Structure formats: structure tokens, C-alpha cells
PDB file of C-alpha atoms in Angstrom:
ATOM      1  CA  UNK K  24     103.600  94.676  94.460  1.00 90.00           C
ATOM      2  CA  UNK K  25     104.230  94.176  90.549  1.00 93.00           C
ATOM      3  CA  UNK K  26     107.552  93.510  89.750  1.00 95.00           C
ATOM      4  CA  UNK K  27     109.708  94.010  86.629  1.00 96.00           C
ATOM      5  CA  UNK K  28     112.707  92.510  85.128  1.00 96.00           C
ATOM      6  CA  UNK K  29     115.181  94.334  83.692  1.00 96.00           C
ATOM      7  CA  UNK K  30     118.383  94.410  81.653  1.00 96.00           C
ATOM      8  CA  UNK K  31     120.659  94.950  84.507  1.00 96.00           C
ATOM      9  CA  UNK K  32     122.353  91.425  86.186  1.00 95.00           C
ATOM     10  CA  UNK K  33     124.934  89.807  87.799  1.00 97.00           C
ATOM     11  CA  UNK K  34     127.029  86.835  86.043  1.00 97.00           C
ATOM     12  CA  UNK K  35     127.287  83.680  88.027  1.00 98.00           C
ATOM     13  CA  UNK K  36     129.971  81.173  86.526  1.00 98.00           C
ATOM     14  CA  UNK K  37     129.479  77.670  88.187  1.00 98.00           C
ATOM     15  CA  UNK K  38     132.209  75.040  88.535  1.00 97.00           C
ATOM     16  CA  UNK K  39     132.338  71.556  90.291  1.00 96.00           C
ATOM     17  CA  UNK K  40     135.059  70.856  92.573  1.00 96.00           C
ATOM     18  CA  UNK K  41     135.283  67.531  94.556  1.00 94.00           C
ATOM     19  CA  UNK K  42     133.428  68.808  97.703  1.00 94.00           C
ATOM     20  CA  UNK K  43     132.640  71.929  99.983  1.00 95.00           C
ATOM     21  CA  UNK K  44     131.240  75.185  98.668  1.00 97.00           C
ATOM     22  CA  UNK K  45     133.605  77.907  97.537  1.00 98.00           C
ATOM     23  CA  UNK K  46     132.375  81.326  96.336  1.00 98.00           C
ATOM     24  CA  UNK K  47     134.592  84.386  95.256  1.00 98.00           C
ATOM     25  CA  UNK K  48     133.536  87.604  93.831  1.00 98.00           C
ATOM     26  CA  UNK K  49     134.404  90.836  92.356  1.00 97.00           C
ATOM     27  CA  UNK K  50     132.624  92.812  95.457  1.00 96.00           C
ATOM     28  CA  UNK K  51     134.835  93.138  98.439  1.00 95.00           C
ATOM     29  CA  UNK K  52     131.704  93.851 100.670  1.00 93.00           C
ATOM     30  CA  UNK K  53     129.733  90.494  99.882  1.00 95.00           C
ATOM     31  CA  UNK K  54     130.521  87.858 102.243  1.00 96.00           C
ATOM     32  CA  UNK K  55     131.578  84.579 100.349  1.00 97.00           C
ATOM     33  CA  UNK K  56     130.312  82.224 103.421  1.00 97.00           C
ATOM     34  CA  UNK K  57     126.879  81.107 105.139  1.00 96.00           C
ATOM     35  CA  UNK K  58     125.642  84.556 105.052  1.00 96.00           C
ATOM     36  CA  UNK K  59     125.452  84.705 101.268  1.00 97.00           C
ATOM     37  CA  UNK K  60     122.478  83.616  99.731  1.00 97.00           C
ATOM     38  CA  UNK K  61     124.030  81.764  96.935  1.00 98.00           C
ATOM     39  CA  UNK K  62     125.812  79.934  99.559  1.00 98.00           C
ATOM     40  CA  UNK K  63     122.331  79.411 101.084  1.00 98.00           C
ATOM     41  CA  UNK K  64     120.747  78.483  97.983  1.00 98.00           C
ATOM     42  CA  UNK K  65     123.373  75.718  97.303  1.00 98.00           C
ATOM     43  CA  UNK K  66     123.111  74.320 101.031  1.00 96.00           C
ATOM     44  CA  UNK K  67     119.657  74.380 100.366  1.00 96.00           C
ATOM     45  CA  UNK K  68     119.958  71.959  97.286  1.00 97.00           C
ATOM     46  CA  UNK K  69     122.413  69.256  98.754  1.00 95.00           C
ATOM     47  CA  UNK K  70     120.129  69.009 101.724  1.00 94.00           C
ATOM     48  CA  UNK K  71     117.342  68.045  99.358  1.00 94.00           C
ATOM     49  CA  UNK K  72     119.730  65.324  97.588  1.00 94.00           C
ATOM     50  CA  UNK K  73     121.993  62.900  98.028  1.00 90.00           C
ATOM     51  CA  UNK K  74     124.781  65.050  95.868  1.00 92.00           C
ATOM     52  CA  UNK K  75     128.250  64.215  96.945  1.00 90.00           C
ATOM     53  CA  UNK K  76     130.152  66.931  94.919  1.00 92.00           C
ATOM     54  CA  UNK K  77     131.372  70.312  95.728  1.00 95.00           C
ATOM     55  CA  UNK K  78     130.592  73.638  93.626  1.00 98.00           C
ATOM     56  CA  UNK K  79     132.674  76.667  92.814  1.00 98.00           C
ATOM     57  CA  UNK K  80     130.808  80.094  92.155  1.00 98.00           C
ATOM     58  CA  UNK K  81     132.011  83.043  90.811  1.00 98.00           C
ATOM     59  CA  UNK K  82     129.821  85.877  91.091  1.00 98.00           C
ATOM     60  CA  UNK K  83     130.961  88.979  88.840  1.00 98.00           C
ATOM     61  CA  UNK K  84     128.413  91.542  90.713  1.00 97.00           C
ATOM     62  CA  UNK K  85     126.989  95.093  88.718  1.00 96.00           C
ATOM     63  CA  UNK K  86     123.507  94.982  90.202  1.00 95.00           C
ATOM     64  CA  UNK K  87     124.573  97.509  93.552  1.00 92.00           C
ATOM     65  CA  UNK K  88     124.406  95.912  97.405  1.00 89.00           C
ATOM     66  CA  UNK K  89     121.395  97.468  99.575  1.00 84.00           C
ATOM     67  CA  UNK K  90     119.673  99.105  96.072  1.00 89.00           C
ATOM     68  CA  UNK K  91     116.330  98.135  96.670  1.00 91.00           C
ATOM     69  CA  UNK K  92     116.584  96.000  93.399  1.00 94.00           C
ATOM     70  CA  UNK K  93     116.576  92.214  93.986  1.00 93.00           C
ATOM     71  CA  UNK K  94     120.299  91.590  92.922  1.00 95.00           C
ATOM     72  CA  UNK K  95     120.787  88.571  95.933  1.00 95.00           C
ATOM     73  CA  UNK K  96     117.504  86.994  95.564  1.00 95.00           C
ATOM     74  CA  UNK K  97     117.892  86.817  92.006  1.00 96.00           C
ATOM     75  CA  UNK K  98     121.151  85.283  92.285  1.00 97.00           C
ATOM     76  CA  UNK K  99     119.404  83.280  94.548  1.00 98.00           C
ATOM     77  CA  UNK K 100     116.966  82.130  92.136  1.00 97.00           C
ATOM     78  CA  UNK K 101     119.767  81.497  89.371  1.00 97.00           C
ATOM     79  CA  UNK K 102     121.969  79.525  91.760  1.00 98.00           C
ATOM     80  CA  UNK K 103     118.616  76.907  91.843  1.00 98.00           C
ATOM     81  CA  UNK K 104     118.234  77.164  88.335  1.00 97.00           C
ATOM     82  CA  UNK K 105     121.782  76.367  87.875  1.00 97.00           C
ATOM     83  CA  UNK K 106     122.061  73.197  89.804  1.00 97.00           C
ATOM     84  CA  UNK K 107     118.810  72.119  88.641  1.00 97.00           C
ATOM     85  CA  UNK K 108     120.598  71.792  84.988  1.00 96.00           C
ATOM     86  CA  UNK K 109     124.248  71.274  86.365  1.00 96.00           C
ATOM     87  CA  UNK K 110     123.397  68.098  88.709  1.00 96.00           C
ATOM     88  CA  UNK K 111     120.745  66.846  86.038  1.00 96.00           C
ATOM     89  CA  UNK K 112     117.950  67.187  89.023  1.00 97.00           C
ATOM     90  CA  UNK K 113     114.686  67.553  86.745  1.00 96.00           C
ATOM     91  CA  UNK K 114     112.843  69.919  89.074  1.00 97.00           C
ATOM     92  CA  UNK K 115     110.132  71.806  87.447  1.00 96.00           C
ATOM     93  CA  UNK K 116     109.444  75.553  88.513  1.00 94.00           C
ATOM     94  CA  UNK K 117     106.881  74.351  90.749  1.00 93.00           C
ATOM     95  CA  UNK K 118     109.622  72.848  92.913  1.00 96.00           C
ATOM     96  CA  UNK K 119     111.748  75.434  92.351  1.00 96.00           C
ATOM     97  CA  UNK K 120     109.752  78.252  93.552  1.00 94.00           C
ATOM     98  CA  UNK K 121     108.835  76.196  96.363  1.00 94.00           C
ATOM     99  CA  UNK K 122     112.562  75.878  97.558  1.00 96.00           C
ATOM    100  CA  UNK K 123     112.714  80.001  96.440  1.00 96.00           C
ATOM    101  CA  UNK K 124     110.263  80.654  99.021  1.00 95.00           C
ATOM    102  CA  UNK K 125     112.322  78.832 101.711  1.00 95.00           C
ATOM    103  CA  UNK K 126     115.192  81.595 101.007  1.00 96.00           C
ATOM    104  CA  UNK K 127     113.743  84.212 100.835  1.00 92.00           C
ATOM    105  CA  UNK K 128     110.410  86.596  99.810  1.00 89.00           C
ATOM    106  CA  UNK K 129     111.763  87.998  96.947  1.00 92.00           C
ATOM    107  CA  UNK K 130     113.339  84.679  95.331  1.00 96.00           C
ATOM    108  CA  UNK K 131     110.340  83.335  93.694  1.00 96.00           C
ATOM    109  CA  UNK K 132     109.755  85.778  91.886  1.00 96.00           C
ATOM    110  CA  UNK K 133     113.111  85.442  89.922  1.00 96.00           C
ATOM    111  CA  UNK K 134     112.705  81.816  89.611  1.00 95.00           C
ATOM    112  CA  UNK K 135     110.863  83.068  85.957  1.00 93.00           C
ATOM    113  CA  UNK K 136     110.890  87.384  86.332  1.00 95.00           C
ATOM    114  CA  UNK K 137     108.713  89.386  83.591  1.00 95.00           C
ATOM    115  CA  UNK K 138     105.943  91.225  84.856  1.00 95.00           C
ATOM    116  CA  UNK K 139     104.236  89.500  87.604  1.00 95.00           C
ATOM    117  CA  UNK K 140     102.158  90.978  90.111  1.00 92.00           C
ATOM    118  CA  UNK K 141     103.324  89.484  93.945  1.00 91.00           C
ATOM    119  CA  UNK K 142     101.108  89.223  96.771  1.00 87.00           C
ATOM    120  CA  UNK K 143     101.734  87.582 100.294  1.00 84.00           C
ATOM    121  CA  UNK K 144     105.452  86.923 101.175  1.00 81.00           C
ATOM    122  CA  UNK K 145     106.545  86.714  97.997  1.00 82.00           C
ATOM    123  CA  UNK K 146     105.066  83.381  97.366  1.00 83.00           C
ATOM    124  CA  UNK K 147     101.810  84.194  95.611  1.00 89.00           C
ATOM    125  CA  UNK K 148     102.411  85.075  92.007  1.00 92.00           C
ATOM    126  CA  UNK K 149     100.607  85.794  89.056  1.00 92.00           C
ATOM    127  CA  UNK K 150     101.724  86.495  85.578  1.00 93.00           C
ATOM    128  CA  UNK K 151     100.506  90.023  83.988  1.00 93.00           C
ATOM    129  CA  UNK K 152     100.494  90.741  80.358  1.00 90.00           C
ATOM    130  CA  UNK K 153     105.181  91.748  79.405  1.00 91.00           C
ATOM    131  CA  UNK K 154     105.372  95.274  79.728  1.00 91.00           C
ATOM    132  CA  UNK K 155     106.874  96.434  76.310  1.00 91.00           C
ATOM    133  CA  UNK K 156     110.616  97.115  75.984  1.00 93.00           C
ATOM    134  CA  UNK K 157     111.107 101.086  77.076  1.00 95.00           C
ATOM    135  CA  UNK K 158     113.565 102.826  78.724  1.00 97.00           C
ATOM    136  CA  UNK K 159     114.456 103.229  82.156  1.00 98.00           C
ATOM    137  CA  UNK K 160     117.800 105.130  84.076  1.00 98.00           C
ATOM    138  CA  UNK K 161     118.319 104.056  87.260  1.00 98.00           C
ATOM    139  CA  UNK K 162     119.591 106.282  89.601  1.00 97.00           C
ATOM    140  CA  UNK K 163     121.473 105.055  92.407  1.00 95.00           C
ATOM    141  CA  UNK K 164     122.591 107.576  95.451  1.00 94.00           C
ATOM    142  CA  UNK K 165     125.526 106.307  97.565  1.00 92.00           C
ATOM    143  CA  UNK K 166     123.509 105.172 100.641  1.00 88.00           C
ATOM    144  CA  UNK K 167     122.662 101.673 101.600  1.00 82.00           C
ATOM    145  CA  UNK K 168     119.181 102.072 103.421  1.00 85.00           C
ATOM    146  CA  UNK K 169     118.390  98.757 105.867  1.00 85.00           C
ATOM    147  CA  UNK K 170     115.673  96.720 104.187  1.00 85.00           C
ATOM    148  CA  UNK K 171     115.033  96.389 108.739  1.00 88.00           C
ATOM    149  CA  UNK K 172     114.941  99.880 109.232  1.00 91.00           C
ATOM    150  CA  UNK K 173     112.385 100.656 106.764  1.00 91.00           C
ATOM    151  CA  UNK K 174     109.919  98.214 107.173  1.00 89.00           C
ATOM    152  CA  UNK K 175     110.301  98.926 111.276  1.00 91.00           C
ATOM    153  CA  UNK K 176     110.050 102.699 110.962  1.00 92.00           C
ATOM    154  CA  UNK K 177     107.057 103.882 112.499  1.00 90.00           C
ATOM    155  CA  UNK K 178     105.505 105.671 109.859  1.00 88.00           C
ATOM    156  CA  UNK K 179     104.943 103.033 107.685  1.00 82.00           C
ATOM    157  CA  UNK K 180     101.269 102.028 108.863  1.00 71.00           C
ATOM    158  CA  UNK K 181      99.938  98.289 108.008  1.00 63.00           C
ATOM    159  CA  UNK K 182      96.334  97.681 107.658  1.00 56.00           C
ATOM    160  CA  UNK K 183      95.149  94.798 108.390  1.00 54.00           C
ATOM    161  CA  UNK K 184      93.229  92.909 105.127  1.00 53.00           C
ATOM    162  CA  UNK K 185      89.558  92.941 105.629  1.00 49.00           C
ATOM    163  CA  UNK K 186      88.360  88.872 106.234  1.00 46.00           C
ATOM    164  CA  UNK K 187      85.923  89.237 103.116  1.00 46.00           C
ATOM    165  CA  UNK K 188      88.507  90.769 100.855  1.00 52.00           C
ATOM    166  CA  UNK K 189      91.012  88.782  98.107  1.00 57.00           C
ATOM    167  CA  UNK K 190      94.551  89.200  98.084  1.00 58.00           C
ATOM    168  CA  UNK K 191      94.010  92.337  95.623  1.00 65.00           C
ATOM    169  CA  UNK K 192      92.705  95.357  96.828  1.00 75.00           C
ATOM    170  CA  UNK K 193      90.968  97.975  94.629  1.00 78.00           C
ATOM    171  CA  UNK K 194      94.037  99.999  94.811  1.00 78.00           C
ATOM    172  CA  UNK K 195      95.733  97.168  93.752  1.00 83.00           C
ATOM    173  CA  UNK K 196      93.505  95.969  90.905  1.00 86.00           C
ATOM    174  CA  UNK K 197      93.626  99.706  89.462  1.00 88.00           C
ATOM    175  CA  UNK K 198      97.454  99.553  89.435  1.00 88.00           C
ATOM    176  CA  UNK K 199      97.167  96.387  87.419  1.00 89.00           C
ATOM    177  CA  UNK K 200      94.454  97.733  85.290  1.00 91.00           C
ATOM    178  CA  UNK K 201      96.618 101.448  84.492  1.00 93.00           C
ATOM    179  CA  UNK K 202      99.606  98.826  83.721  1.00 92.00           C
ATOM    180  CA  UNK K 203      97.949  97.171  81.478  1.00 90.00           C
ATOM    181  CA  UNK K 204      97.050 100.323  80.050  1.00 93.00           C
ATOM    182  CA  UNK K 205     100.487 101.905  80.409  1.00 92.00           C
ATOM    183  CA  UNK K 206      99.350 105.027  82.188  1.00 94.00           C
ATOM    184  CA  UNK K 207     102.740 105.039  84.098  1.00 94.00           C
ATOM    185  CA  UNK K 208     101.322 107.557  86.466  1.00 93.00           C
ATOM    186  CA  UNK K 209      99.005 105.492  87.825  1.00 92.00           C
ATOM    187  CA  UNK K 210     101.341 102.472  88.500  1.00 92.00           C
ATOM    188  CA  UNK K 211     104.207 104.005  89.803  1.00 94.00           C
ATOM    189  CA  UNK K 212     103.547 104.628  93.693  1.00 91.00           C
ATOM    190  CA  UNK K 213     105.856 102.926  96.472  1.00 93.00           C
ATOM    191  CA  UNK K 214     104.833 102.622  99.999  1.00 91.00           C
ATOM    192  CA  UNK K 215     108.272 102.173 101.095  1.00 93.00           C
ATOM    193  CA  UNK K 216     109.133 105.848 100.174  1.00 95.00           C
ATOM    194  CA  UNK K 217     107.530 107.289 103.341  1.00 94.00           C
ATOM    195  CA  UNK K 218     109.679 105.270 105.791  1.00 95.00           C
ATOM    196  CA  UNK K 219     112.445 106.025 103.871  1.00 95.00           C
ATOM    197  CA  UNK K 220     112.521 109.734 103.224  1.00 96.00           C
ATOM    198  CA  UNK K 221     111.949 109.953 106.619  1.00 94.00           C
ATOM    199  CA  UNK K 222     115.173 108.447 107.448  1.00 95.00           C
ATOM    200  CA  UNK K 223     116.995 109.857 104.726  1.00 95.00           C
ATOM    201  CA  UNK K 224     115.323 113.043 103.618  1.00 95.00           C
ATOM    202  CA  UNK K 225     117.683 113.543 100.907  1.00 96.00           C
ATOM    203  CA  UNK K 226     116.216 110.562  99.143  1.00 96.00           C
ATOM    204  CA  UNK K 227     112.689 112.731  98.538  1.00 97.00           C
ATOM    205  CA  UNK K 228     114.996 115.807  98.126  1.00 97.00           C
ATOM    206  CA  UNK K 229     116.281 113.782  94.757  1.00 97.00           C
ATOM    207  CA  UNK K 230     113.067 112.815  93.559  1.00 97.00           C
ATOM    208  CA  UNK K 231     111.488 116.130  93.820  1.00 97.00           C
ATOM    209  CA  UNK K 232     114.781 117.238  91.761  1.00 97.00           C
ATOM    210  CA  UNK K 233     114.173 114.788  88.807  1.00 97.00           C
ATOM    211  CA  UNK K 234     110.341 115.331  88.874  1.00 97.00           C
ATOM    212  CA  UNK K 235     111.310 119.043  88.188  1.00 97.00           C
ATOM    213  CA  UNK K 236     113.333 118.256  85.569  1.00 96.00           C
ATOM    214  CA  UNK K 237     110.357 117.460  83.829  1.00 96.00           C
ATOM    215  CA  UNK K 238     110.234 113.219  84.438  1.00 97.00           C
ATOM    216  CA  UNK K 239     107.279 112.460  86.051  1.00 97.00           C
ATOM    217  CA  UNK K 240     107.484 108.852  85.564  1.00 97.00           C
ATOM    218  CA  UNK K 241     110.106 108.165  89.133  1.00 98.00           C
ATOM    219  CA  UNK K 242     109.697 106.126  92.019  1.00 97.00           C
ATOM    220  CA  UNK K 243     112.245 104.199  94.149  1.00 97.00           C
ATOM    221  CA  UNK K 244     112.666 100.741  93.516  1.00 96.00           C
ATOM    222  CA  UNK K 245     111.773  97.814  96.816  1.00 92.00           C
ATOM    223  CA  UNK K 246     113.118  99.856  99.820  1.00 91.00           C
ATOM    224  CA  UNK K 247     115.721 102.273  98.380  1.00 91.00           C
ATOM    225  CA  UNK K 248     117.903 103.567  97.829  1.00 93.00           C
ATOM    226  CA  UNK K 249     117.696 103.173  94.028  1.00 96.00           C
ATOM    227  CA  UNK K 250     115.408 105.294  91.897  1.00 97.00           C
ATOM    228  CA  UNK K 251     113.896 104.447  88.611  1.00 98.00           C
ATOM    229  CA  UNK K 252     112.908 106.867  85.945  1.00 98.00           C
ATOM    230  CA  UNK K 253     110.846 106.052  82.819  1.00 97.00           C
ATOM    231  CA  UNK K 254     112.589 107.756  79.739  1.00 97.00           C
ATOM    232  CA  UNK K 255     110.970 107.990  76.415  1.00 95.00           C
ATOM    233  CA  UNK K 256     114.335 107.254  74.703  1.00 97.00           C
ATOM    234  CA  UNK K 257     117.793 105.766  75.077  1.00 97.00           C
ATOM    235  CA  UNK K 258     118.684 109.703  74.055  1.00 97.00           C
ATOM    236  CA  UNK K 259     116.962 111.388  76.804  1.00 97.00           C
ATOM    237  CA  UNK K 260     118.187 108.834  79.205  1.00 97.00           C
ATOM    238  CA  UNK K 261     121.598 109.296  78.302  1.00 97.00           C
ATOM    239  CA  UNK K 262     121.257 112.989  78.609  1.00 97.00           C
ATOM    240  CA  UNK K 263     119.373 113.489  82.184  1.00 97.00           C
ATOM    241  CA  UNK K 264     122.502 110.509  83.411  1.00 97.00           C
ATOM    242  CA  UNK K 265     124.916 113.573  82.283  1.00 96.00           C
ATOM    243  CA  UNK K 266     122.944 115.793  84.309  1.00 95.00           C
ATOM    244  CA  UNK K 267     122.471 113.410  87.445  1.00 93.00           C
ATOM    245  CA  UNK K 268     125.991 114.055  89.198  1.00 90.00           C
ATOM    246  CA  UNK K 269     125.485 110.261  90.629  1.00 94.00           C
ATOM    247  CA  UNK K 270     125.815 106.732  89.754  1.00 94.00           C
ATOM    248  CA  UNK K 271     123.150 105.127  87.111  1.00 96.00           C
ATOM    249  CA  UNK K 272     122.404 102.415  84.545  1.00 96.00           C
ATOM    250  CA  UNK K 273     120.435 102.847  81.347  1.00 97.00           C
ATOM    251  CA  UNK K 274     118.943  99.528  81.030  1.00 97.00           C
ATOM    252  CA  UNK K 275     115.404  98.153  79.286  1.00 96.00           C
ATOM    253  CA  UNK K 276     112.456  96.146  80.551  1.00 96.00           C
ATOM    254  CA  UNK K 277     113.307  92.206  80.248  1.00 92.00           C
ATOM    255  CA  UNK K 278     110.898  89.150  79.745  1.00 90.00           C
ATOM    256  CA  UNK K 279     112.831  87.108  81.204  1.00 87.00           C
ATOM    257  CA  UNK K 280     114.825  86.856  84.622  1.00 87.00           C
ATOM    258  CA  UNK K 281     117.859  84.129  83.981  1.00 86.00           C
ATOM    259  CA  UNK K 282     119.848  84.245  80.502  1.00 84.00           C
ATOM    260  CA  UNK K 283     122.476  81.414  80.005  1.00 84.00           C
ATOM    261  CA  UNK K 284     125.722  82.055  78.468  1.00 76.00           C
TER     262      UNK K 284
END
């Protein structure tokens, strides 16, 4: 895959407290105990130290649940970030990448964002040349698709990777190379889609509407149920939103994945 960072986040607000770890939100639906990754992430840090305190998060969510767009594992990757500098732990990225990959697939990545391209389980990453700061709506249909359901749906085929091949394939490398090139068309293609218009054929249904509204440049983003759609301006995003009866964000392309306040 090649993953992009944008302008859309969460806020995280860490506090110490004298022991345990306590997490409340502004999103009924997250769970605030062991199932939550941030609570994960910080279990994963006192078991690698001999830290005695407690820690308070608040997380202020606007990145949707089940969108296809990385808003856990980037919390994830912030929650690591954040002890690193709150318990004065000196862990370089290496080790915190390393620690990302224990959480889960997607969490390296946002241990740094920009444009990387992302091969194996997440783990193997390689820096491309920062796409340039343009314009994107997302576009996100009320339906939570299971990140399970998709990947198990039999119409998603996996071919195995020929012994005497690399981790890119030619598909691959030509993705990279249109990127670089910023022939959109040729970059913007999603596996994922088939699975899930099959299992929600309203999803393609939406695309085909946008395409037809004369923006070619949409794909959904991980496995659904968000789309993305490349806009030319901050004026023509704002004015296919208005004519999008669903919920979006007009955000931009981001270098980086954590910003401290």
C-alpha cells in the first residue's frame, strides 16, 4: 500500500495520576478499557519499564470509528510517542516502531506518517518523496464495514508472491512511479473495494455517483467505508460537500503524522 497523512486527527491530552490507567472520551461507542488500543499501547510501555505511575488520557475523537482511515492505530502510535517524552524514556523511532508493530499493522506507520509506501504487515516501510499539499473531501457514508469481513470475503483473491520476486511488484513499482509523477489516476486503485461493494453495494453505487459528477480522482480509503476524492481546490471541495447529502471533511495532505500542542 502507500499511505498518506492528512489534516484530519484526534487530540490526545495526557495526565499522570498516581497509578492505574484511566481513559475517557468524547465517543460514547469507544471502549475506555483493555480493548482500546491506547489502553494497549500504554500496557504495552509499563511492561517494557519499571514505571510505577499511572496515566490519564483524554481522547477528544473527529477521525470516524470503522472509516477505513487509521484513527486507532494512529492514536496508537501517538500514545508511544507520548510516553516516550512524558516518562523521559529516550527511545528512538527504531524502538518505537518496533513496539508499533507489536499493536498492530497499521501502527508503524504513524509512528512518523508522510508518504510512505508499506509492504508486509505493516512493518516494512519506506519513505517516498511528500506528496504536495492538495485538496482532498472525504466522504464518509453511515456504515461501519468489519475490517474481518472484508478481508474474509471470498472475492478478495490472494496471490501468493513469486519466491524470486521483491516485496514490490511491477504493479506496485508503477503506482510509486505515477505518484511520483502525480498522475492520480494511476495511483488511486484499492483492492479492498471488491470485497466491499460486494457486501455493501451501495458503497460502489456512491462512487459511480461522484465519478459522474465529473471527479475522477476517488477511491475508498483501507477497507471502507470512507471515500476520498482529490479536489483541485478548497472551492470545489466545498461545493461537491454541499452536493454530497452525507457526512465529510475537507482536509489537506500532511508531512507529518503527530503535532504537539
Amino acid at each position: 500500500s502507500i499511505f498518506q497523512t492528512i489534516t484530519l486527527s484526534d487530540t490526545l491530552i495526557f495526565d499522570e495520576i498516581s497509578e492505574g490507567i484511566e481513559i475517557t472520551t468524547n465517543e460514547p461507542s469507544l471502549p475506555v478499557d483493555d480493548r482500546n488500543i491506547v489502553y494497549k499501547a500504554i500496557n504495552k510501555v509499563i511492561s517494557k519499564t519499571d514505571i510505577k505511575k499511572g496515566i490519564h488520557v483524554q481522547i477528544l475523537k473527529n477521525i470516524p470509528i470503522c472509516a477505513g482511515l487509521g484513527g486507532g492505530s494512529s492514536n496508537a502510535a501517538g500514545t508511544l510517542h507520548a510516553l516516550n517524552l512524558l516518562w523521559q524514556l529516550d527511545w528512538d523511532e527504531s524502538m518505537l516502531q518496533n513496539m508499533a508493530a507489536e499493536l498492530g499493522s497499521d501502527v508503524p506507520y504513524f509512528v512518523k506518517g508522510g508518504t510512505q509506501s508499506v509492504t508486509g504487515k505493516g512493518e516494512r516501510l519506506h519513505i517516498l518523496p511528500s506528496m504536495p499539499e492538495i485538496w482532498v473531501l472525504l466522504i464518509h457514508p453511515p456504515i461501519a464495514l468489519s475490517t474481518a469481513k472484508v478481508y474474509q470475503h471470498p472475492s478478495l483473491v490472494f496471490y501468493p508472491h513469486h519466491k524470486k520476486q521483491d516485496e514490490y511488484s511491477l504493479t506496485f513499482r508503477k503506482a510509486i512511479s505515477a505518484l511520483m509523477e502525480q498522475d492520480w489516476g494511476k495511483v488511486i486503485y484499492n483492492r479492498l473495494e471488491i470485497p466491499a461493494f460486494a457486501l455493501v453495494p451501495e458503497l460502489q453505487e456512491l462512487k459511480l455517483k461522484i465519478k459522474k459528477m465529473g471527479f475522477p480522482y476517488v477511491g475508498m480509503s483501507g477497507s471502507g467505508s470512507t471515500f476520498f476524492v482529490l479536489v483541485e481546490s478548497k472551492k470545489e471541495g466545498e461545493e461537491l460537500s454541499k452536493k454530497i447529502n452525507l457526512k465529510t471533511n475537507l482536509v489537506q495532505t500532511n508531512k507529518s503524522a503527530i503535532q504537539w500542542v
